[in-house]
JSON list of C-alpha atoms in Angstrom, two decimals:
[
{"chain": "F", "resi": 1, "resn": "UNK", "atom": "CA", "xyz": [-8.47, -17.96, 23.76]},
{"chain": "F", "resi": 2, "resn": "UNK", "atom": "CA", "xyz": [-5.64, -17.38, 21.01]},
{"chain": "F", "resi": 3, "resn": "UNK", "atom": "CA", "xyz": [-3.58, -13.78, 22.31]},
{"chain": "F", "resi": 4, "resn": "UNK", "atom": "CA", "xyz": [-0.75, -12.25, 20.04]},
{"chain": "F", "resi": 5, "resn": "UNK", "atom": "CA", "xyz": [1.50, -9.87, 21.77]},
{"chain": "F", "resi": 6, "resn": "UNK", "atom": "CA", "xyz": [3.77, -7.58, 20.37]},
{"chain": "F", "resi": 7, "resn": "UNK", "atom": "CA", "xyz": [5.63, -5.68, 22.87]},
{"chain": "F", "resi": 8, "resn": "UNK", "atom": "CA", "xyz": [7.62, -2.95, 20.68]},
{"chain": "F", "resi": 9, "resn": "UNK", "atom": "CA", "xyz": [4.88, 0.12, 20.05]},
{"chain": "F", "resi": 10, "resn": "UNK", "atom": "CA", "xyz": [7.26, 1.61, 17.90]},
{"chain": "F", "resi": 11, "resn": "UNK", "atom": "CA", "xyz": [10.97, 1.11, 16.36]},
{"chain": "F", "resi": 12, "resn": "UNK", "atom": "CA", "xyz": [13.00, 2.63, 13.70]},
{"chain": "F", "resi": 13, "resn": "UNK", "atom": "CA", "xyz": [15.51, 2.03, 11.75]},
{"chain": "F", "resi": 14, "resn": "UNK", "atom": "CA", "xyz": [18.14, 3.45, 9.44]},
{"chain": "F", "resi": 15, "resn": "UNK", "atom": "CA", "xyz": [18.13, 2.97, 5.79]},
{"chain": "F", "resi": 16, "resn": "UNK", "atom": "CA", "xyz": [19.96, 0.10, 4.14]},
{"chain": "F", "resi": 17, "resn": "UNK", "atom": "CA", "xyz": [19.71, -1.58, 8.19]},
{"chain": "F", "resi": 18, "resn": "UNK", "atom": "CA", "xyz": [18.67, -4.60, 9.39]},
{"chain": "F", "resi": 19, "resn": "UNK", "atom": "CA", "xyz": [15.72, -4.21, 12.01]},
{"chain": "F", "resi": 20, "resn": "UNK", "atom": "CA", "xyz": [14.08, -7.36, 13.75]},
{"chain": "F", "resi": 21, "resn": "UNK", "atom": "CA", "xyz": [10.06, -6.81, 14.95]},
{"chain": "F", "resi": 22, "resn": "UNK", "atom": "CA", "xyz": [8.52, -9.31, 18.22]},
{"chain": "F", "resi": 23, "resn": "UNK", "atom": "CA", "xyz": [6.08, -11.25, 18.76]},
{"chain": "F", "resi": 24, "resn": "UNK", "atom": "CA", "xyz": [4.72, -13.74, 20.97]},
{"chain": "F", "resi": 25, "resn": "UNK", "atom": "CA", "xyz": [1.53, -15.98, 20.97]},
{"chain": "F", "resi": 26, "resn": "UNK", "atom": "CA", "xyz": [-0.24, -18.00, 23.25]},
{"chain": "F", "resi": 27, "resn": "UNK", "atom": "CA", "xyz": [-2.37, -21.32, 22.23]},
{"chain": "F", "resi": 28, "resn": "UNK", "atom": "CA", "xyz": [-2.91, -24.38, 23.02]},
{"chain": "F", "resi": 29, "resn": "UNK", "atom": "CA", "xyz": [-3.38, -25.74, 19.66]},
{"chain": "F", "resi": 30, "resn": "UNK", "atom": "CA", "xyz": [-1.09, -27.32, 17.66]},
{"chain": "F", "resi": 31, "resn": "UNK", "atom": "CA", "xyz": [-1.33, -26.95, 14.04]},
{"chain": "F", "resi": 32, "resn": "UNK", "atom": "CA", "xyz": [-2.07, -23.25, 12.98]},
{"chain": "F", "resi": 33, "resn": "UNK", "atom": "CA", "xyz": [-0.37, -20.40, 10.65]},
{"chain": "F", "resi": 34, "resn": "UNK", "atom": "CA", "xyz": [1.11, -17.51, 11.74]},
{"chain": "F", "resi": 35, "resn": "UNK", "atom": "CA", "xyz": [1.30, -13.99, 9.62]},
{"chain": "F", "resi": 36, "resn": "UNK", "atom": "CA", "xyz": [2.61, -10.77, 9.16]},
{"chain": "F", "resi": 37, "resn": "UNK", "atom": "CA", "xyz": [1.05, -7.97, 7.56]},
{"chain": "F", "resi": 38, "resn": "UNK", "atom": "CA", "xyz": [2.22, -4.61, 6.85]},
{"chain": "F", "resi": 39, "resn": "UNK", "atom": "CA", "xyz": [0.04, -1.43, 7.30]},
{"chain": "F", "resi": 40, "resn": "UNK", "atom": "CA", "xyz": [1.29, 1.51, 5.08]},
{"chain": "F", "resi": 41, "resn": "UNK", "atom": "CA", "xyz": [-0.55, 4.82, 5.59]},
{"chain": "F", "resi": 42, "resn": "UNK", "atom": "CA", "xyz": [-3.16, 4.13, 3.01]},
{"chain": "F", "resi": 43, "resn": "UNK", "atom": "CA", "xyz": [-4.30, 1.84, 5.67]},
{"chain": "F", "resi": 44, "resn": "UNK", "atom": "CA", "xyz": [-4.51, -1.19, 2.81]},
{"chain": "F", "resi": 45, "resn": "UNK", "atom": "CA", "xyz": [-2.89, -4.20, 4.92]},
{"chain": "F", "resi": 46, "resn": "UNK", "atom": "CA", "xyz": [-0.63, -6.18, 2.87]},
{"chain": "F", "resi": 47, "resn": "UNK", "atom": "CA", "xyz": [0.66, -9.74, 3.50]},
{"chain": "F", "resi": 48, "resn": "UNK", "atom": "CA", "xyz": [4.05, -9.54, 4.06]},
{"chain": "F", "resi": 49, "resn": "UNK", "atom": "CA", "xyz": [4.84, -13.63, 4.97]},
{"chain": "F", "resi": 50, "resn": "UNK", "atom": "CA", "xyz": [2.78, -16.40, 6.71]},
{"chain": "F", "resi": 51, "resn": "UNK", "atom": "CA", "xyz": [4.49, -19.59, 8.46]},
{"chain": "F", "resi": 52, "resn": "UNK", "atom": "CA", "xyz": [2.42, -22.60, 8.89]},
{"chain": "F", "resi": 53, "resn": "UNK", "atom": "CA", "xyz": [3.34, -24.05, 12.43]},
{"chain": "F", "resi": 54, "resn": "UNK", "atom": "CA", "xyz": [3.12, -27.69, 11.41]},
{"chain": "F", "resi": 55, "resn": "UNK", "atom": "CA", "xyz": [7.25, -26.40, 9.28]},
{"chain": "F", "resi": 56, "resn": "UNK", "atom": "CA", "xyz": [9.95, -26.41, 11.20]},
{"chain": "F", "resi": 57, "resn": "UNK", "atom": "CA", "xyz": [11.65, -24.57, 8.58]},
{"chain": "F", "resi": 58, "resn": "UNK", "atom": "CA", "xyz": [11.47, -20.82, 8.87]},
{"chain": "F", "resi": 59, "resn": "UNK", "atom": "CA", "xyz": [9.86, -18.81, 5.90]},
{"chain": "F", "resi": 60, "resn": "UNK", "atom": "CA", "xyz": [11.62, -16.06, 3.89]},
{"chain": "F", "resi": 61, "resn": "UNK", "atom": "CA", "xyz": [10.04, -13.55, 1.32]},
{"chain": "F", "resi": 62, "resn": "UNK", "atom": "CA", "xyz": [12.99, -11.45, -0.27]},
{"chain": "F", "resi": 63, "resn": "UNK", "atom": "CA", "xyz": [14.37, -9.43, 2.46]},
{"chain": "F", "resi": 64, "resn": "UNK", "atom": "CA", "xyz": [11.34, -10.50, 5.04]},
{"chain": "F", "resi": 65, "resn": "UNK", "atom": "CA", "xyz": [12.53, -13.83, 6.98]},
{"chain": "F", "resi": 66, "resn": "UNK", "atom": "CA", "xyz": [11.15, -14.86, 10.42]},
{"chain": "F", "resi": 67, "resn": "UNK", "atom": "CA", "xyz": [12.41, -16.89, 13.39]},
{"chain": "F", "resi": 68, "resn": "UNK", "atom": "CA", "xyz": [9.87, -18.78, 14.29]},
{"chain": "F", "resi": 69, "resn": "UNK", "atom": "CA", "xyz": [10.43, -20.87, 17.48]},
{"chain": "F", "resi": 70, "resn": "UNK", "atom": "CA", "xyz": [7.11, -22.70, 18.32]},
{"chain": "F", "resi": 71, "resn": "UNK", "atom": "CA", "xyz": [8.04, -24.37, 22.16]},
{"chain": "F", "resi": 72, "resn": "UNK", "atom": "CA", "xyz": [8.54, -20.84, 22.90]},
{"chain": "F", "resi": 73, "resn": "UNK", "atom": "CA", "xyz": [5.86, -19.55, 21.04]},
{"chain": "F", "resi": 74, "resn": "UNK", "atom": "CA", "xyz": [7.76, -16.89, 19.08]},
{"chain": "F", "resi": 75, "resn": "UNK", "atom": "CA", "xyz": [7.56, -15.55, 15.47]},
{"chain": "F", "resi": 76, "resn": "UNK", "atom": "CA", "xyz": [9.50, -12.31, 15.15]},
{"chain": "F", "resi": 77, "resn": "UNK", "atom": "CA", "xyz": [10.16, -10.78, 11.77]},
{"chain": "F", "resi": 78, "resn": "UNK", "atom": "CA", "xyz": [13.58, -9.73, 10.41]},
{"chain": "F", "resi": 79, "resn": "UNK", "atom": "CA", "xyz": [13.45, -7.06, 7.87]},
{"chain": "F", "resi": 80, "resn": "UNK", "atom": "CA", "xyz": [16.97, -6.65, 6.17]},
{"chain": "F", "resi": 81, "resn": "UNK", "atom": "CA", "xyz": [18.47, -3.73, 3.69]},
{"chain": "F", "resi": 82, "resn": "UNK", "atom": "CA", "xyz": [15.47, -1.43, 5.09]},
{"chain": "F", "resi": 83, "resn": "UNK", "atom": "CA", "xyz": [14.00, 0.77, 2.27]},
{"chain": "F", "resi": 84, "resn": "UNK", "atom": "CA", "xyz": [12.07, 4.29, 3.09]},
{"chain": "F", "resi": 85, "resn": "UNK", "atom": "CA", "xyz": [9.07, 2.20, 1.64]},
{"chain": "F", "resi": 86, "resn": "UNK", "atom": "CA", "xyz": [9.08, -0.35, 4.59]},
{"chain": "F", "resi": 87, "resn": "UNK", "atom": "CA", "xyz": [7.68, 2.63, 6.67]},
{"chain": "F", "resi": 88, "resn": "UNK", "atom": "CA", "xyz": [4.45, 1.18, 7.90]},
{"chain": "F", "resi": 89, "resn": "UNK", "atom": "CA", "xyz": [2.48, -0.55, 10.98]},
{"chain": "F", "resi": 90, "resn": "UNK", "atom": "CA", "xyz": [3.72, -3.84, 11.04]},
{"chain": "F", "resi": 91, "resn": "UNK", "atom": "CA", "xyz": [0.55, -6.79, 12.44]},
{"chain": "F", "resi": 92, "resn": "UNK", "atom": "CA", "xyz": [1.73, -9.80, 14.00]},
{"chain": "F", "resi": 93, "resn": "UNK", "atom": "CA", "xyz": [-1.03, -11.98, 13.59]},
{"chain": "F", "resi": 94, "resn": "UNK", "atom": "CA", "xyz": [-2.22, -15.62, 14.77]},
{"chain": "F", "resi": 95, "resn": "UNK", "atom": "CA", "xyz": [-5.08, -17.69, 13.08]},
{"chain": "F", "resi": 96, "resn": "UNK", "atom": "CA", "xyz": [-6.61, -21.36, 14.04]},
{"chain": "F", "resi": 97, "resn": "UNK", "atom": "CA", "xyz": [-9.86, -22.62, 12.13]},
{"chain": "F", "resi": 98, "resn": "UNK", "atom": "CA", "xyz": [-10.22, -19.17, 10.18]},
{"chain": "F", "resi": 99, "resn": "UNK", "atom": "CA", "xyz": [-10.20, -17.39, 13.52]},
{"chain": "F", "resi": 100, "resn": "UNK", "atom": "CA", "xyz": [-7.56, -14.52, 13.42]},
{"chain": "F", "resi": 101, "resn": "UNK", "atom": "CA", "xyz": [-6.23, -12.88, 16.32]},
{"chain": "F", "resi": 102, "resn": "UNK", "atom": "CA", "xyz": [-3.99, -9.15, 15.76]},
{"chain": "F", "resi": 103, "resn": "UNK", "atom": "CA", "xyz": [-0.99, -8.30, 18.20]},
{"chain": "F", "resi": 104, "resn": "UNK", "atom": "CA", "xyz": [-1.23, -4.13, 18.69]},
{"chain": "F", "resi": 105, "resn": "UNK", "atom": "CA", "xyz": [1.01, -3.65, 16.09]},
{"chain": "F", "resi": 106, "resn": "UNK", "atom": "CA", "xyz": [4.50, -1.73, 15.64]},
{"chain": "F", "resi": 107, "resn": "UNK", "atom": "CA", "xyz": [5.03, 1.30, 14.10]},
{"chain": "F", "resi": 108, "resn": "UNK", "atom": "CA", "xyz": [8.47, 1.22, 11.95]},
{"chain": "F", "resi": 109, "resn": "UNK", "atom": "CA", "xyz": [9.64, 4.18, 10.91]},
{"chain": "F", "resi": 110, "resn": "UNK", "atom": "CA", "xyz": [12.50, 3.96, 8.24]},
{"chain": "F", "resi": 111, "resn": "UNK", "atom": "CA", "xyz": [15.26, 6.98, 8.28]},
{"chain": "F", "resi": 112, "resn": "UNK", "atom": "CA", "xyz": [17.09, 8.27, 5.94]},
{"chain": "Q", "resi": 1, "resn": "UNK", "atom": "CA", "xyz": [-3.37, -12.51, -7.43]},
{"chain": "Q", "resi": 2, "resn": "UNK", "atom": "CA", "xyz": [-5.54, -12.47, -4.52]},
{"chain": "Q", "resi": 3, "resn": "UNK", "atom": "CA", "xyz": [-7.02, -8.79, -5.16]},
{"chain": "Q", "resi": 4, "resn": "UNK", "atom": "CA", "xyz": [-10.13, -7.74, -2.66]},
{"chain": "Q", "resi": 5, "resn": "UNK", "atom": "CA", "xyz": [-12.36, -4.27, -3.71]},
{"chain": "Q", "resi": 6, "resn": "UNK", "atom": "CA", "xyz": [-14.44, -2.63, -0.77]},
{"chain": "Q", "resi": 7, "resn": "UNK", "atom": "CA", "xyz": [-17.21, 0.22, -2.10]},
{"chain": "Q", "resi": 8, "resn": "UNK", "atom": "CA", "xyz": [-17.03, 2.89, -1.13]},
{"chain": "Q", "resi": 9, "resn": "UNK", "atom": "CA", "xyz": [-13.23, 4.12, 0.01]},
{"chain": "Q", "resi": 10, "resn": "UNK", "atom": "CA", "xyz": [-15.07, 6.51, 2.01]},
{"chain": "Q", "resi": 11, "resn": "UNK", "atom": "CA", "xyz": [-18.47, 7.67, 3.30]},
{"chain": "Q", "resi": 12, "resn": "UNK", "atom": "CA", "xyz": [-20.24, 10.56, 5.09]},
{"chain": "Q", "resi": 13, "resn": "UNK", "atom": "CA", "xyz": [-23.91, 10.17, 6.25]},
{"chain": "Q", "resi": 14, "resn": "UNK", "atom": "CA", "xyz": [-26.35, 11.84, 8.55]},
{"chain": "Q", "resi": 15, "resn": "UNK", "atom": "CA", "xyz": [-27.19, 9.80, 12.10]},
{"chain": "Q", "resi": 16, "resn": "UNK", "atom": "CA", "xyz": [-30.28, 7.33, 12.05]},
{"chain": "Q", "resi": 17, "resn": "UNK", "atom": "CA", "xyz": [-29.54, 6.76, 8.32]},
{"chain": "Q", "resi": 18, "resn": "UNK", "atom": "CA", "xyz": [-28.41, 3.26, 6.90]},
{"chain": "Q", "resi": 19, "resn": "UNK", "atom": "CA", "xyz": [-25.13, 2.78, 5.14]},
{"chain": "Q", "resi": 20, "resn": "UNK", "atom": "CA", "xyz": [-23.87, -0.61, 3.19]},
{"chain": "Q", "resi": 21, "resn": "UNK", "atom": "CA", "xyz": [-20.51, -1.34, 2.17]},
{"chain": "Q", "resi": 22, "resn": "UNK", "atom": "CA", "xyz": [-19.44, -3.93, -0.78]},
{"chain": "Q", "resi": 23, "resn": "UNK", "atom": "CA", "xyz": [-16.33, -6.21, 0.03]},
{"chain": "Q", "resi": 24, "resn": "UNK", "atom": "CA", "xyz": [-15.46, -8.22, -3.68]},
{"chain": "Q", "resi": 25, "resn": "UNK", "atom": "CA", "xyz": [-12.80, -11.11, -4.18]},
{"chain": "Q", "resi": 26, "resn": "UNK", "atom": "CA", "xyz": [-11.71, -9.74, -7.80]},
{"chain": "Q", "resi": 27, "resn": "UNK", "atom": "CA", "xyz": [-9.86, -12.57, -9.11]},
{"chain": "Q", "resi": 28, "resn": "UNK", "atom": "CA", "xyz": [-10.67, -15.85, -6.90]},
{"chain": "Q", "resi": 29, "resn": "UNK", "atom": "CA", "xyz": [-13.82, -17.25, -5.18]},
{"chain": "Q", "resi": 30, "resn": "UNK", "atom": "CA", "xyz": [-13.78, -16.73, -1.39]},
{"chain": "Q", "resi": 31, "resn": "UNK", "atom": "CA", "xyz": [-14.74, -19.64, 1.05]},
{"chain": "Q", "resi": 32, "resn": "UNK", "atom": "CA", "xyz": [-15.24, -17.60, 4.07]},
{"chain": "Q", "resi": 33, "resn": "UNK", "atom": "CA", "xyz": [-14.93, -13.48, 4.32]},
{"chain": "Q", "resi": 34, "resn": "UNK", "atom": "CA", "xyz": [-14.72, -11.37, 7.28]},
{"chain": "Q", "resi": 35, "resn": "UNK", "atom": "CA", "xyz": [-14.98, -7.92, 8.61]},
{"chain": "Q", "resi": 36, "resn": "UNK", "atom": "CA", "xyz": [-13.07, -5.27, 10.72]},
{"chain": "Q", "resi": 37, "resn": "UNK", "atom": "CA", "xyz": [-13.18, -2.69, 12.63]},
{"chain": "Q", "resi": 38, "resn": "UNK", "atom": "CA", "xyz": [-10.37, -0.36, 13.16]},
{"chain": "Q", "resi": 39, "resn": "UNK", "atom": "CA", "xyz": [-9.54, 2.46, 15.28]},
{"chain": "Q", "resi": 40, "resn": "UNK", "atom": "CA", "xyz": [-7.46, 5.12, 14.72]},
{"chain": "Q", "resi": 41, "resn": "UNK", "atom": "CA", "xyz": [-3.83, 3.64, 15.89]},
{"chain": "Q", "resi": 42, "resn": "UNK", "atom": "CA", "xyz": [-5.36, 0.64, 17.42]},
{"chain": "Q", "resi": 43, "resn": "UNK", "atom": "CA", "xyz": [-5.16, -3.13, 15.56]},
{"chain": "Q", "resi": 44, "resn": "UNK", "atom": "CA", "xyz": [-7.99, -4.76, 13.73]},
{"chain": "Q", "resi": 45, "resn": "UNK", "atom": "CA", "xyz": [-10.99, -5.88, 16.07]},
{"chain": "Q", "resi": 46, "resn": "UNK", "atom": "CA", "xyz": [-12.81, -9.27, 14.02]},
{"chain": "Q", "resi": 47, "resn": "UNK", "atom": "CA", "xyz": [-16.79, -8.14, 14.13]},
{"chain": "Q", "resi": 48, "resn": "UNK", "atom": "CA", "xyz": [-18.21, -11.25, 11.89]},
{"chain": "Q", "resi": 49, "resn": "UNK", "atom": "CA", "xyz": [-17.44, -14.28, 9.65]},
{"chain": "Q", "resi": 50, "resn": "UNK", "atom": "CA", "xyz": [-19.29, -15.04, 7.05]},
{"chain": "Q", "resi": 51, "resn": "UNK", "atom": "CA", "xyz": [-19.32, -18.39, 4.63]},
{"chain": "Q", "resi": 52, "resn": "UNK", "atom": "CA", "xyz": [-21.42, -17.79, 1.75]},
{"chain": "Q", "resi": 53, "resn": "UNK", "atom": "CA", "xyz": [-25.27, -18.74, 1.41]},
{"chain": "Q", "resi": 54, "resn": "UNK", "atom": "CA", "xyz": [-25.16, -19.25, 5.71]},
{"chain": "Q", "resi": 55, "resn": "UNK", "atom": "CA", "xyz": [-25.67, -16.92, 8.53]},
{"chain": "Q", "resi": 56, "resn": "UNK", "atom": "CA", "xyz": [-22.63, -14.77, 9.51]},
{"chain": "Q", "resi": 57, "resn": "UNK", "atom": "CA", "xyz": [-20.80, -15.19, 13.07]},
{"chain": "Q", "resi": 58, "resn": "UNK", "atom": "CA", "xyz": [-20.79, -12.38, 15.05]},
{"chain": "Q", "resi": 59, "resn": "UNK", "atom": "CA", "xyz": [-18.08, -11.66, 17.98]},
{"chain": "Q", "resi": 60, "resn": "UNK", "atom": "CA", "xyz": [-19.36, -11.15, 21.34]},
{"chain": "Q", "resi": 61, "resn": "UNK", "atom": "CA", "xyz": [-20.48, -7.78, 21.75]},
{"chain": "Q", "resi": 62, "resn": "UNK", "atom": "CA", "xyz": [-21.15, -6.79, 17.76]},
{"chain": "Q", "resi": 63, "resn": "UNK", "atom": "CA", "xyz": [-24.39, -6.41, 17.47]},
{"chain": "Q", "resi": 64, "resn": "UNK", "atom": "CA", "xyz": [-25.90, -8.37, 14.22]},
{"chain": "Q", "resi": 65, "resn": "UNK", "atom": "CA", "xyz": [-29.63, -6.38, 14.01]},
{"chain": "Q", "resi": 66, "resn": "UNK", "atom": "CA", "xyz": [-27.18, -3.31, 13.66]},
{"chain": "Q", "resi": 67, "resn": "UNK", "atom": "CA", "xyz": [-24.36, -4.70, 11.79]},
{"chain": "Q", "resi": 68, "resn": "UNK", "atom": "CA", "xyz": [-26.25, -6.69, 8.83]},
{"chain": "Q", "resi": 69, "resn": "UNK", "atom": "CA", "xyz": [-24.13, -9.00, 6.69]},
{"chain": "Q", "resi": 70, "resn": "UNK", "atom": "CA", "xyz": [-25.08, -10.42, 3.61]},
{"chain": "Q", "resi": 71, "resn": "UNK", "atom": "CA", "xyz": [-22.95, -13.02, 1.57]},
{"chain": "Q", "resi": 72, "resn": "UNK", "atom": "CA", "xyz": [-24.40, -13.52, -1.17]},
{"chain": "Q", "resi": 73, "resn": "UNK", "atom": "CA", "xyz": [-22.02, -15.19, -4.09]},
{"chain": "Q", "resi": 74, "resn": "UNK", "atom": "CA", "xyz": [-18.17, -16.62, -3.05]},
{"chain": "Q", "resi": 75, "resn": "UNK", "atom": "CA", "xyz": [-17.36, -12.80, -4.35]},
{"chain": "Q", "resi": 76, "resn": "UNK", "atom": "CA", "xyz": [-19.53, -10.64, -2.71]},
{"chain": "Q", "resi": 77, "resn": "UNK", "atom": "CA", "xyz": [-19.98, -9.56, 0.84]},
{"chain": "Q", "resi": 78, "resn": "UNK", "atom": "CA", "xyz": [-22.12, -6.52, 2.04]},
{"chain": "Q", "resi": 79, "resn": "UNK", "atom": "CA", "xyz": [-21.89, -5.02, 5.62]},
{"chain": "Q", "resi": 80, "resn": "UNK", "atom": "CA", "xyz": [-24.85, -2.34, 6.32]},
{"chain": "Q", "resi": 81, "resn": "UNK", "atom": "CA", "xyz": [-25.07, -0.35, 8.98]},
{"chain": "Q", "resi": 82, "resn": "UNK", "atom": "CA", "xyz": [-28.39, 0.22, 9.94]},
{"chain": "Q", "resi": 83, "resn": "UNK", "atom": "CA", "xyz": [-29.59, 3.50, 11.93]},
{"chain": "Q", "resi": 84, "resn": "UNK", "atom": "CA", "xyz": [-25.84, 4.70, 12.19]},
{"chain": "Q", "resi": 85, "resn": "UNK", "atom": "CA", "xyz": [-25.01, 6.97, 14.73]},
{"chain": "Q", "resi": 86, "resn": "UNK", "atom": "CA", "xyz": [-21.83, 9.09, 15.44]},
{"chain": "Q", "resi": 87, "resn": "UNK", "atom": "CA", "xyz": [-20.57, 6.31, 17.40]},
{"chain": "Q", "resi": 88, "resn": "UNK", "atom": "CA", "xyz": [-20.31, 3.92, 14.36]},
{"chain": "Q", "resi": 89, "resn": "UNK", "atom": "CA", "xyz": [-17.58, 6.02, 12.81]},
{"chain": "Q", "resi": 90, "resn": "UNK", "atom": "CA", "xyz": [-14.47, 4.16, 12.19]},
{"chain": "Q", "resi": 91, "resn": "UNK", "atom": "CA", "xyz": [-12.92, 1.95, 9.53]},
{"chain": "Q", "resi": 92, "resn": "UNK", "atom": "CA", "xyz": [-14.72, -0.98, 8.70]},
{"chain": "Q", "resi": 93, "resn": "UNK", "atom": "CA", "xyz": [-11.79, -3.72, 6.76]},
{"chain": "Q", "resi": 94, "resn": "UNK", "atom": "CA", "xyz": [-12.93, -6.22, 5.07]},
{"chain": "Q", "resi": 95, "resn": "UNK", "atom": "CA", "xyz": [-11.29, -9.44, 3.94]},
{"chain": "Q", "resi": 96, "resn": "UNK", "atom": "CA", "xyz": [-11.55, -12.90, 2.26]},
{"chain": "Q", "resi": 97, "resn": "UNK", "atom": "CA", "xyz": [-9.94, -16.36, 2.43]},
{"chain": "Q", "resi": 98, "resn": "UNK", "atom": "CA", "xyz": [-9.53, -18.74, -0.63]},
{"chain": "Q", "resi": 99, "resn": "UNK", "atom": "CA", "xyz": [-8.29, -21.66, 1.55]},
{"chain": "Q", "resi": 100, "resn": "UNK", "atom": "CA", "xyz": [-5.36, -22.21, -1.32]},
{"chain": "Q", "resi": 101, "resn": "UNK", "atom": "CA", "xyz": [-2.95, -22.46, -1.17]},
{"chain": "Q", "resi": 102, "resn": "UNK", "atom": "CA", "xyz": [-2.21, -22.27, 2.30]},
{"chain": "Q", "resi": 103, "resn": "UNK", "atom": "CA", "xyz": [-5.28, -22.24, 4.04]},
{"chain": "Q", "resi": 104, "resn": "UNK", "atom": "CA", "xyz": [-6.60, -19.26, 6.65]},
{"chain": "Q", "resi": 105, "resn": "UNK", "atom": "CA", "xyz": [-4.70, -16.74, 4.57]},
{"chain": "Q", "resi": 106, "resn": "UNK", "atom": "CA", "xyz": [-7.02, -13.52, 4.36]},
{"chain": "Q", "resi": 107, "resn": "UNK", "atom": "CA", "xyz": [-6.49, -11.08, 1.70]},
{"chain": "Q", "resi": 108, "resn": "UNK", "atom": "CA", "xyz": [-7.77, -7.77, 2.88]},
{"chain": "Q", "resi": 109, "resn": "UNK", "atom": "CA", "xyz": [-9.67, -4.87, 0.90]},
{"chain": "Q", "resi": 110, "resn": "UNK", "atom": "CA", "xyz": [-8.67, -1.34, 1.01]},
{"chain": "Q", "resi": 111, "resn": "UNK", "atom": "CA", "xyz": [-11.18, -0.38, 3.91]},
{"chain": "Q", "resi": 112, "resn": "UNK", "atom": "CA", "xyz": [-14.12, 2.52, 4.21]},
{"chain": "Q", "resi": 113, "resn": "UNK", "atom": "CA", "xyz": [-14.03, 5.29, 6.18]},
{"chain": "Q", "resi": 114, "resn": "UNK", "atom": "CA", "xyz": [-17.29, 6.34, 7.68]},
{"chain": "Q", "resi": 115, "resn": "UNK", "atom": "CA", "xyz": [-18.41, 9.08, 9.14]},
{"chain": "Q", "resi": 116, "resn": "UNK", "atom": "CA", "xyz": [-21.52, 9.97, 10.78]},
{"chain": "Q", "resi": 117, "resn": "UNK", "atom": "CA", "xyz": [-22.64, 13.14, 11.34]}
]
């Protein structure tokens, strides 16, 4: 079974920062997609950038880029110039043959 | 693009009644939609997967008598919870997948909050 771990309940930030959010996955597969979605308090989950694991080149949405290194089965997210509006639970997030798998999430708060 | 509805935002009904929820792809034709349940500060637990015109997938422990999902069209999904009880309060997400263009991406609706009473 597919796990995603995220190990960082909460982090925060300051403003204009850069802030970098972990997460690890286990699998045995080897062609899959990665994700990360952002949870504001409306609770509507946004897509914030998806990898497939089949690129070796690491995907980058504006200020959202991630490091993905697949042998060690790693996909953190760097978040850089960190607006108040980035506030939000951040979902690592795993899927294989439409089967998606959540980490526990990370709460970033962005100060001020 | 990509834009998923869920009716209604929120609910409140008495225990032993049956509730259904609407989960609509606005602007594309979903392959494959699936539904969530979420705790307060906990992640998204995956309850079913449905394709349209077949039988949904439940998850081990969800049970489908209770938790009755209809897909109907490649834009409409229904989840109704029969008999709810007190218990069944949460938020139920839904979501949808297009398979394009990069496949297994699931754009997710704004979620219902129910409460049973």
């Amino acid at each position: 079974a597919q796990t995603v771990t995220q190990s960082q309940p909460e982090m925060s930030v300051q403003e204009a920062e850069t802030v970098t959010l972990s997460c690890t996955y286990d699998t045995s597969e080897n062609n899959y997609y990665l994700f990360w979605y952002k949870q504001p308090p409306s609770r509507q989950m946004i897509l914030v950038i998806r990898q497939e694991a089949y690129k070796q080149q690491n995907a980058t949405e504006n200020r959202f880029s991630v490091n993905f290194q697949k042998a060690a089965k790693s996909f953190s997210l760097k978040i850089s110039d960190s607006q108040l509006g980035d506030t939000a639970m951040y979902f690592c997030a795993f899927t294989y043959n439409n089967d998606m798998r959540f980490g526990a999430g990370t709460r970033l708060t962005v100060k001020p | 693009g990509a834009v998923v509805s869920q009716h209604p935002s929120r609910v409140i009904c008495k225990s032993g009644t049956s509730v259904k929820i609407e989960c609509r792809s606005l602007d594309f034709q979903a392959t494959t939609m699936f539904w969530y349940r979420q705790f307060p500060k906990q992640s998204l637990m995956l309850m079913a997967t449905s394709n349209e015109g077949s039988k949904a997938t439940y998850e081990q422990g969800v049970e489908k008598d209770k938790f009755l999902i209809n897909h109907a069209s490649l834009t409409l999904s229904t989840l109704t919870v029969t008999s709810a009880h007190p218990e069944d309060s949460s938020f139920y997400i839904c979501s949808a997948s297009t398979g394009l263009p990069i496949p297994e991406t699931q754009y997710f609706g704004p979620g219902t909050r129910l409460l049973v009473l």
